[in-house]
CSV table of C-alpha atoms in Angstrom, one decimal:
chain,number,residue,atom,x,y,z
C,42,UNK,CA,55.0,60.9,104.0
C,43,UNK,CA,55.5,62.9,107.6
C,44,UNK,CA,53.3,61.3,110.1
C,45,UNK,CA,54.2,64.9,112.2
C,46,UNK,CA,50.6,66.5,113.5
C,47,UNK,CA,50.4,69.8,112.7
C,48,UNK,CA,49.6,72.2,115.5
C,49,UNK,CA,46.1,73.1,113.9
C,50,UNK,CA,45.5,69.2,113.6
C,51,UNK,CA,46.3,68.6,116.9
C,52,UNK,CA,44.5,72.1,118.5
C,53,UNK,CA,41.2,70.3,116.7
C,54,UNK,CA,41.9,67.3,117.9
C,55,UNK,CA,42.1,68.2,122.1
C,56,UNK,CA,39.6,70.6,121.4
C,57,UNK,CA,37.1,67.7,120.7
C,58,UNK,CA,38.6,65.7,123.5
C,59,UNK,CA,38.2,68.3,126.1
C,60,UNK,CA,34.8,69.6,125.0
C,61,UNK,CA,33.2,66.0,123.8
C,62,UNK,CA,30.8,66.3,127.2
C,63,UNK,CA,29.9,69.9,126.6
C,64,UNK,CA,26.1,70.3,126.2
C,65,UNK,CA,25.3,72.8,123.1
C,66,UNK,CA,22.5,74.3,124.6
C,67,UNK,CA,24.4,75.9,127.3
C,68,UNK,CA,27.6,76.5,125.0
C,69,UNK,CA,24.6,78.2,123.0
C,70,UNK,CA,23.8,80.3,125.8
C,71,UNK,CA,27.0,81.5,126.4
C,72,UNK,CA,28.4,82.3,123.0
C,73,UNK,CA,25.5,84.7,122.7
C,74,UNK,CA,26.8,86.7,125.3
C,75,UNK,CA,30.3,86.6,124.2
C,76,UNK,CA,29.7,87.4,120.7
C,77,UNK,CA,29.0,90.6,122.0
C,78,UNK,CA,32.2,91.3,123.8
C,79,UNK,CA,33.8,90.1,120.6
C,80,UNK,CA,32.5,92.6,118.3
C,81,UNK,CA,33.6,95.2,120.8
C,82,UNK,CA,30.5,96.7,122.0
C,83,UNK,CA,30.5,96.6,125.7
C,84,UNK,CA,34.2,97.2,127.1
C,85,UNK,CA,34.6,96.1,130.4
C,86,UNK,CA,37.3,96.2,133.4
C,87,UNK,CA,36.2,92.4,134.3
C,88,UNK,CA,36.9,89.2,132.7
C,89,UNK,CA,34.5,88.0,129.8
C,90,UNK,CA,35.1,84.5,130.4
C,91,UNK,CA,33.5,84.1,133.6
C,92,UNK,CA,33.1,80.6,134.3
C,93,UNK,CA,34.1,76.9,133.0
C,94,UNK,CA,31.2,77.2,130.9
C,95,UNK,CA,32.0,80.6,129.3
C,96,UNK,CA,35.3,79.3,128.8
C,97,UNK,CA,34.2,76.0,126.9
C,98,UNK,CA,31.9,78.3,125.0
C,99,UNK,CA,34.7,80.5,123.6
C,100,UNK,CA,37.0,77.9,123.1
C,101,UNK,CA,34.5,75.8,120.7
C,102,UNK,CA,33.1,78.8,119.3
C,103,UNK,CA,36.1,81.3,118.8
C,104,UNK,CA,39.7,79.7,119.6
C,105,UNK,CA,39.5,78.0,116.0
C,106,UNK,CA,39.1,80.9,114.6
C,107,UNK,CA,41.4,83.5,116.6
C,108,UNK,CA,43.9,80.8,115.3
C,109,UNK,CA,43.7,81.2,111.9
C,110,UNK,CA,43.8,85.3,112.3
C,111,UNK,CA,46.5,85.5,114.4
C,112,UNK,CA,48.6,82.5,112.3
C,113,UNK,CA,47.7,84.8,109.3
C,114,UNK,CA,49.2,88.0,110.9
C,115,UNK,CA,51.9,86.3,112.4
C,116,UNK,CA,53.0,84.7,108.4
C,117,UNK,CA,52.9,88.0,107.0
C,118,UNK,CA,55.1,89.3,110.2
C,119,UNK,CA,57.8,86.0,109.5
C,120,UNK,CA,57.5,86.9,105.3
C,121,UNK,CA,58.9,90.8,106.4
C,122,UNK,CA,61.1,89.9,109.0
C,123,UNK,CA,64.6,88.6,108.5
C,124,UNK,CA,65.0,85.3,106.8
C,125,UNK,CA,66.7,83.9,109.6
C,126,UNK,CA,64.7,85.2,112.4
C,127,UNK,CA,62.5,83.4,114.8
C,128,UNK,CA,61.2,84.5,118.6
C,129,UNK,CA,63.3,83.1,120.8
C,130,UNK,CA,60.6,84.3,123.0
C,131,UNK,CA,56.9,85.1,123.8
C,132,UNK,CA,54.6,87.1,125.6
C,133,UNK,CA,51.2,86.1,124.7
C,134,UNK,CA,48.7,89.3,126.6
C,135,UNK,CA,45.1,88.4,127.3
C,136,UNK,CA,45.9,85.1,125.6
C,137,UNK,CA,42.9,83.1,127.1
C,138,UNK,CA,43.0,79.8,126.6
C,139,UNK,CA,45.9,80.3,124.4
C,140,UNK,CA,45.4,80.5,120.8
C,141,UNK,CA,47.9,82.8,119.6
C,142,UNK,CA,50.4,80.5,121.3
C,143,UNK,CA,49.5,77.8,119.2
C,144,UNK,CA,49.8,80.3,116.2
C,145,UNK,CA,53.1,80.9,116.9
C,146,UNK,CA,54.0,77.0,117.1
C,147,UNK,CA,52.4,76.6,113.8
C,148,UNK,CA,54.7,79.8,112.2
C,149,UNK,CA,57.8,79.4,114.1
C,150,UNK,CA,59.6,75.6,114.6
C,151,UNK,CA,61.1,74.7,117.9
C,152,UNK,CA,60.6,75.3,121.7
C,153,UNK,CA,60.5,78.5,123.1
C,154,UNK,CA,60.1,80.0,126.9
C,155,UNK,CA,56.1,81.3,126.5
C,156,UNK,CA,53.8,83.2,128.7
C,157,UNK,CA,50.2,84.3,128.9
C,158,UNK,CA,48.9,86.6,130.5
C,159,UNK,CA,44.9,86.8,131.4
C,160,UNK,CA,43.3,87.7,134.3
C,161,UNK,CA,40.3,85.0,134.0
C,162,UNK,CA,41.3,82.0,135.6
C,163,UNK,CA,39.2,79.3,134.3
C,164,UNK,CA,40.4,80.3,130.4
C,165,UNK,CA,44.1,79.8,131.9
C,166,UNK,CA,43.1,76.3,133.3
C,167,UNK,CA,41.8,75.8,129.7
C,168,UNK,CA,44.7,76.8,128.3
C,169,UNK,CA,46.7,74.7,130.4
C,170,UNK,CA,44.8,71.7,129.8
C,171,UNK,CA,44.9,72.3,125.6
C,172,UNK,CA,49.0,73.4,125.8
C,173,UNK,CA,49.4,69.5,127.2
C,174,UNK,CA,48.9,68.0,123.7
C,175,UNK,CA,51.7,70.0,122.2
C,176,UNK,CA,55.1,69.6,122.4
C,177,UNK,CA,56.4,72.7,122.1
C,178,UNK,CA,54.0,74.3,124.4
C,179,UNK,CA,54.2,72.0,127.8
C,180,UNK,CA,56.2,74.2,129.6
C,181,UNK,CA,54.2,77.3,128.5
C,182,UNK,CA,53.6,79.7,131.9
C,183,UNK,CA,50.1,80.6,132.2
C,184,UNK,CA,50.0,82.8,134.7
C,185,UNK,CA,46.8,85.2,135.9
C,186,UNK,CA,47.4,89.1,135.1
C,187,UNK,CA,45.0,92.2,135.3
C,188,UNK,CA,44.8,93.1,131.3
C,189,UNK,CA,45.0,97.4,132.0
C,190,UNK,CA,46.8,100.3,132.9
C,191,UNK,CA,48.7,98.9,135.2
C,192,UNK,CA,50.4,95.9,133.2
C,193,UNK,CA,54.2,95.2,133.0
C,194,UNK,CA,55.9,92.7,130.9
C,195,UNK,CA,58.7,91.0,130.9
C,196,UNK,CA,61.0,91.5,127.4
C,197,UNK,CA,60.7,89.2,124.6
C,198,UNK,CA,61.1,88.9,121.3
C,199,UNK,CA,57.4,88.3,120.2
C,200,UNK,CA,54.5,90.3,121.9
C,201,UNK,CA,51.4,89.3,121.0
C,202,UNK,CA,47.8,90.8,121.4
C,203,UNK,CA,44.6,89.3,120.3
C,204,UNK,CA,41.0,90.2,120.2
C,205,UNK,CA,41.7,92.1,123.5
C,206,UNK,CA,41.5,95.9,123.0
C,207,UNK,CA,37.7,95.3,122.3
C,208,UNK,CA,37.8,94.2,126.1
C,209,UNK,CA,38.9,97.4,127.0
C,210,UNK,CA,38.7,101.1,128.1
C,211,UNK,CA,40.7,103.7,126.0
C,212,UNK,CA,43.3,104.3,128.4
C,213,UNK,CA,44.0,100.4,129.5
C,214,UNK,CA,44.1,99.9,125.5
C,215,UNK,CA,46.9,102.7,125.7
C,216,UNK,CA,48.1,101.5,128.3
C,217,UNK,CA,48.5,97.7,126.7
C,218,UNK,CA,50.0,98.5,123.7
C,219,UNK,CA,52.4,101.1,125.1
C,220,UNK,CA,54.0,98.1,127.8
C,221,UNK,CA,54.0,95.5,124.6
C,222,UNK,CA,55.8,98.1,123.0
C,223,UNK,CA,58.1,98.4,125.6
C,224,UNK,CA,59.0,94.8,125.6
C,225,UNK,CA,58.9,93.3,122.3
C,226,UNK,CA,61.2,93.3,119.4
C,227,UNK,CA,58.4,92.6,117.4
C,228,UNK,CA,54.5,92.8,118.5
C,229,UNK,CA,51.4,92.0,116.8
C,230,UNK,CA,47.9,93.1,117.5
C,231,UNK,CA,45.3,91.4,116.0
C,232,UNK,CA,41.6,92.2,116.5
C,233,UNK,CA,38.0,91.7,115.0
C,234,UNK,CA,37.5,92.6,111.2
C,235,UNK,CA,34.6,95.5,112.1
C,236,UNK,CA,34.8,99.1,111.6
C,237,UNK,CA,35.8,99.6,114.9
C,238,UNK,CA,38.1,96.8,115.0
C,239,UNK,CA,40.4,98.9,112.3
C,240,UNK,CA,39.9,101.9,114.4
C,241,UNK,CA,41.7,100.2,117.5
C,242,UNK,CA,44.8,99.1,114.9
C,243,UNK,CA,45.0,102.2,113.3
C,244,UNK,CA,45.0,103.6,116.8
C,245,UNK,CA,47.4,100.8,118.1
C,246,UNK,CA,49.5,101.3,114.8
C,247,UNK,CA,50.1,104.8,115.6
C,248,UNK,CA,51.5,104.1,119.0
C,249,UNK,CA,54.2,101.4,117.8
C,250,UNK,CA,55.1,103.8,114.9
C,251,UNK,CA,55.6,106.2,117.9
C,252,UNK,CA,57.5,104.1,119.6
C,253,UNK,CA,60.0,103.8,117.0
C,254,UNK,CA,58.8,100.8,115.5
C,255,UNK,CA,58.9,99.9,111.8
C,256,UNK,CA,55.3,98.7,110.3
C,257,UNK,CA,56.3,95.0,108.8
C,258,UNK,CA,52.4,94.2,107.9
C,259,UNK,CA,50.1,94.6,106.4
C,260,UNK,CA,50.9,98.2,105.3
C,261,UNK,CA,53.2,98.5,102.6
C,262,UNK,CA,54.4,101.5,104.7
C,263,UNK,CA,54.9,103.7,108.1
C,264,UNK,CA,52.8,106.7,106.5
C,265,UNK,CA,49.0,107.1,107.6
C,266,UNK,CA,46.5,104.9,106.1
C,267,UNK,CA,45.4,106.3,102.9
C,268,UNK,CA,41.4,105.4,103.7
C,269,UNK,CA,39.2,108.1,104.5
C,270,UNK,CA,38.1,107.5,108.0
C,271,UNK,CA,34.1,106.5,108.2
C,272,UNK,CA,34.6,105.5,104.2
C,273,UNK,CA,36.0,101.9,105.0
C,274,UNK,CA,37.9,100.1,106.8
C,275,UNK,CA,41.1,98.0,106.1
C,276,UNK,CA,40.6,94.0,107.1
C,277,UNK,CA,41.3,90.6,105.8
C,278,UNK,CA,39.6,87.1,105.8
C,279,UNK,CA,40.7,83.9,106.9
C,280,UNK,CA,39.0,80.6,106.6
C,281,UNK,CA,38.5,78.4,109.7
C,282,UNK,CA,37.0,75.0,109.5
C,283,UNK,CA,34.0,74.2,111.7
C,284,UNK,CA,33.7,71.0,113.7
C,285,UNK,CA,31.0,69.3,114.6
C,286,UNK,CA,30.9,71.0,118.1
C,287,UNK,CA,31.0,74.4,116.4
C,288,UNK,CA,28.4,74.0,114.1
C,289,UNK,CA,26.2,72.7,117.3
C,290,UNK,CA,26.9,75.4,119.3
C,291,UNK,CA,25.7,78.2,116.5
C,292,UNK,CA,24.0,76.1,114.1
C,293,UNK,CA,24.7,76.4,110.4
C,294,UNK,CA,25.6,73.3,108.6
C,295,UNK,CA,28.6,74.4,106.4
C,296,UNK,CA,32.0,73.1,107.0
C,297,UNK,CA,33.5,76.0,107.2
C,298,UNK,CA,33.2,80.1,107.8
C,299,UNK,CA,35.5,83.0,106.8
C,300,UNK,CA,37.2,84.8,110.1
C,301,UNK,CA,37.2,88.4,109.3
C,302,UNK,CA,40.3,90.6,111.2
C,303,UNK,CA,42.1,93.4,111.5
C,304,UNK,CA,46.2,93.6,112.5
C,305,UNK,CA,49.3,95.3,112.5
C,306,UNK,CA,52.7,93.7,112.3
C,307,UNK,CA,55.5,95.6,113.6
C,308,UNK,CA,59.6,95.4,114.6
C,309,UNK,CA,62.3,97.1,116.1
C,310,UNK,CA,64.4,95.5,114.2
C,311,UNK,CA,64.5,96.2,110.5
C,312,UNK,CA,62.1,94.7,108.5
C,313,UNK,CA,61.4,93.8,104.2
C,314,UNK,CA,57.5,95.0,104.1
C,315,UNK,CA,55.6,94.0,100.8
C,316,UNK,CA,55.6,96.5,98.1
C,317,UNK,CA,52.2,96.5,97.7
C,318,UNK,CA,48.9,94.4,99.8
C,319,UNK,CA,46.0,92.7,97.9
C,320,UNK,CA,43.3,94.4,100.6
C,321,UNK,CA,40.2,93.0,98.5
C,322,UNK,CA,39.5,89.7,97.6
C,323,UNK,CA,40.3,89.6,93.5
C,324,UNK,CA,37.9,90.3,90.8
C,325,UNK,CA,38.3,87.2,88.7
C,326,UNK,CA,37.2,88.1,84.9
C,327,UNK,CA,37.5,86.9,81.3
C,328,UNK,CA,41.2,87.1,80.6
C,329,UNK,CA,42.2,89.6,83.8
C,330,UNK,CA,41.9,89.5,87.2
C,331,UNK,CA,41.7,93.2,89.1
C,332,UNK,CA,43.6,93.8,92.0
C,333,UNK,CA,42.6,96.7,94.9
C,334,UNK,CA,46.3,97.2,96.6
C,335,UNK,CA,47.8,99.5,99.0
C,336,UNK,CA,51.2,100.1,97.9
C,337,UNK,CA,54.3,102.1,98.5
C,338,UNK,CA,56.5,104.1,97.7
C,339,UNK,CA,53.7,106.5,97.2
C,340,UNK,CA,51.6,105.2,100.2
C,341,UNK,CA,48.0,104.7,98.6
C,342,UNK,CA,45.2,102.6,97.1
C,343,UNK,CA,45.1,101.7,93.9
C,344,UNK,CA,43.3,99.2,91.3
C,345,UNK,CA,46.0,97.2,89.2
C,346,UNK,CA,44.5,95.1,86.4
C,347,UNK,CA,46.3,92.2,85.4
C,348,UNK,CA,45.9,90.9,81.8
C,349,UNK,CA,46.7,87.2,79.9
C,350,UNK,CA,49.5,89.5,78.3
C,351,UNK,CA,51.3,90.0,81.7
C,352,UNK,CA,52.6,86.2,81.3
C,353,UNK,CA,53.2,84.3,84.6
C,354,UNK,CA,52.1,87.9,86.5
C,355,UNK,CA,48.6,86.8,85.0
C,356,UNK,CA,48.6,83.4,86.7
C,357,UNK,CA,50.4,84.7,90.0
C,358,UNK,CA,47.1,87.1,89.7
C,359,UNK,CA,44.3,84.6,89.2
C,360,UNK,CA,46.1,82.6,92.3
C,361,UNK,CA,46.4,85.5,94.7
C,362,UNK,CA,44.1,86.1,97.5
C,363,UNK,CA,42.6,88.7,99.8
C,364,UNK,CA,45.9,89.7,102.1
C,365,UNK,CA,48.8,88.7,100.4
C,366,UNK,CA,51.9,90.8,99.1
C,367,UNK,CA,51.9,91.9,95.4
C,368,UNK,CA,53.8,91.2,93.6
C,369,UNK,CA,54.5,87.5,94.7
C,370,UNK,CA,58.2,86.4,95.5
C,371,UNK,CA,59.9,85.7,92.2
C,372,UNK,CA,57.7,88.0,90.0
């Protein structure tokens, strides 16, 4: 048996250590303001995460979670990308206390020259303090950045950007995506699972495709999105276990909760999208399991239903879940 600590095991584990002293009723305090912010309702030109406390707030309360989204976007970017291709490099923008970093450790083996970029300073000394407690992210430069029109990055071969948009006014969020653009070979923007999350990817996916950029995930495809706008929206779940900590600081007493998200995946480089995307959690029934996909050649959404008599396809069905690729490798 490996006695290797994951990077999720060992994010939990300095999370704990660093936030053991953290009284709950004032984490309380401050997750009910950021909750806000994180559902995208009041975009702002200043930093969210104000203070040491806000910070320790955010990082109990949502760095678990942004993990798991971002991981999740960032596995569906490594399935479609060449088999032998790992970032060499990574911009992390408005990375916080830096949990798409860790993401990335937990997609991608090996040591890589990382940045990111925030403009709050207390969620970089966070950061900073977390990164210590991972190999592969000691060296990580966390350096302080206005998130907004006036951004430049340096190139690398992953740009990442999560739950930041909602942060922002339309033309920083342009702005944003247009300089990751610019730098990355591949970027990924991930953001909260609301109907106005989507709109900010769809709006963010149209820019890359713009820039000449191929859509690896989670569409099938580079055509528009076949959903009506105002009809629904297109997001996926992710499920994120709660510490102790977590479940203090906004009560509840299950063990874990489901991270609801929104992304696009895409490269410069070419790239091997899924054929088709579960993008609704499976109907399990007597002898079939139905399957809401958006698919391609013919870019739109469809119900497949997958019966007993489909052989192996049947139990690849009854095992799939809400954001993979259909058909499964192999099938």
């Amino acid at each position: 048996m490996s006695d290797v600590v994951s990077p999720a095991e060992t994010l939990r584990t300095a999370l704990a250590g660093l936030l053991a002293d953290l009284p709950p009723r004032q984490a309380a305090q401050a997750v009910d303001r950021l909750i806000a912010n994180y559902r995208g309702r009041t975009p702002t030109d200043a930093p969210v995460l104000r203070d040491r406390a806000d910070v320790a707030a955010y990082a109990a309360y949502r760095m678990p979670a942004t993990f798991e989204a971002v991981r999740s976007a960032l596995t569906a970017l490594a399935d479609a990308a060449p088999a032998d291709w790992a970032p060499a490099s990574h911009v992390d923008v408005g990375g916080g206390t830096g949990a798409a970093v860790w993401a990335a450790s937990a997609t991608w083996d090996g040591k890589r020259p990382v940045t990111v970029l925030d403009w709050a300073d207390p969620a970089l000394t966070l950061g900073r303090q977390l990164a210590a407690a991972l190999p592969q992210l000691t060296e990580t430069d966390w350096r302080r950045a206005r998130i907004g029109s006036a951004l430049a990055l340096d190139p690398a071969d992953l740009v990442t950007v999560s739950y930041v948009l909602n942060e922002l006014t339309e033309g920083d969020r342009h702005a944003v995506v247009d300089a990751a653009a610019r730098a990355g070979q591949a970027v990924v923007i991930v953001e909260p699972g609301t109907p106005d999350g989507y709109t900010r990817i769809i709006e963010a996916r149209t820019r890359l495709l713009a820039a000449g950029f191929h859509i690896a995930a989670p569409c099938p495809h580079g055509a528009p999105c076949p959903i009506v706008p105002g009809t629904d929206w297109c997001h996926f779940s992710a499920r994120v276990s709660r510490s102790s900590l977590h479940r203090q600081v906004k009560g509840g007493s299950l063990a874990y909760e489901d991270e609801k998200f929104s992304y696009v995946a895409a490269t410069r480089f070419d790239c091997s999208p899924a054929a088709a995307r579960v993008v609704r959690r499976p109907q399990i029934r007597k002898g079939q399991v139905l399957l809401d996909l958006c698919g391609s050649p013919e870019p739109g959404l469809a119900r497949e239903t997958v019966t007993k008599r489909h052989g192996a396809l049947y139990k690849a069905a009854r095992d799939a879940d809400w954001g993979d690729a259909w058909p499964p490798a192999g099938n």
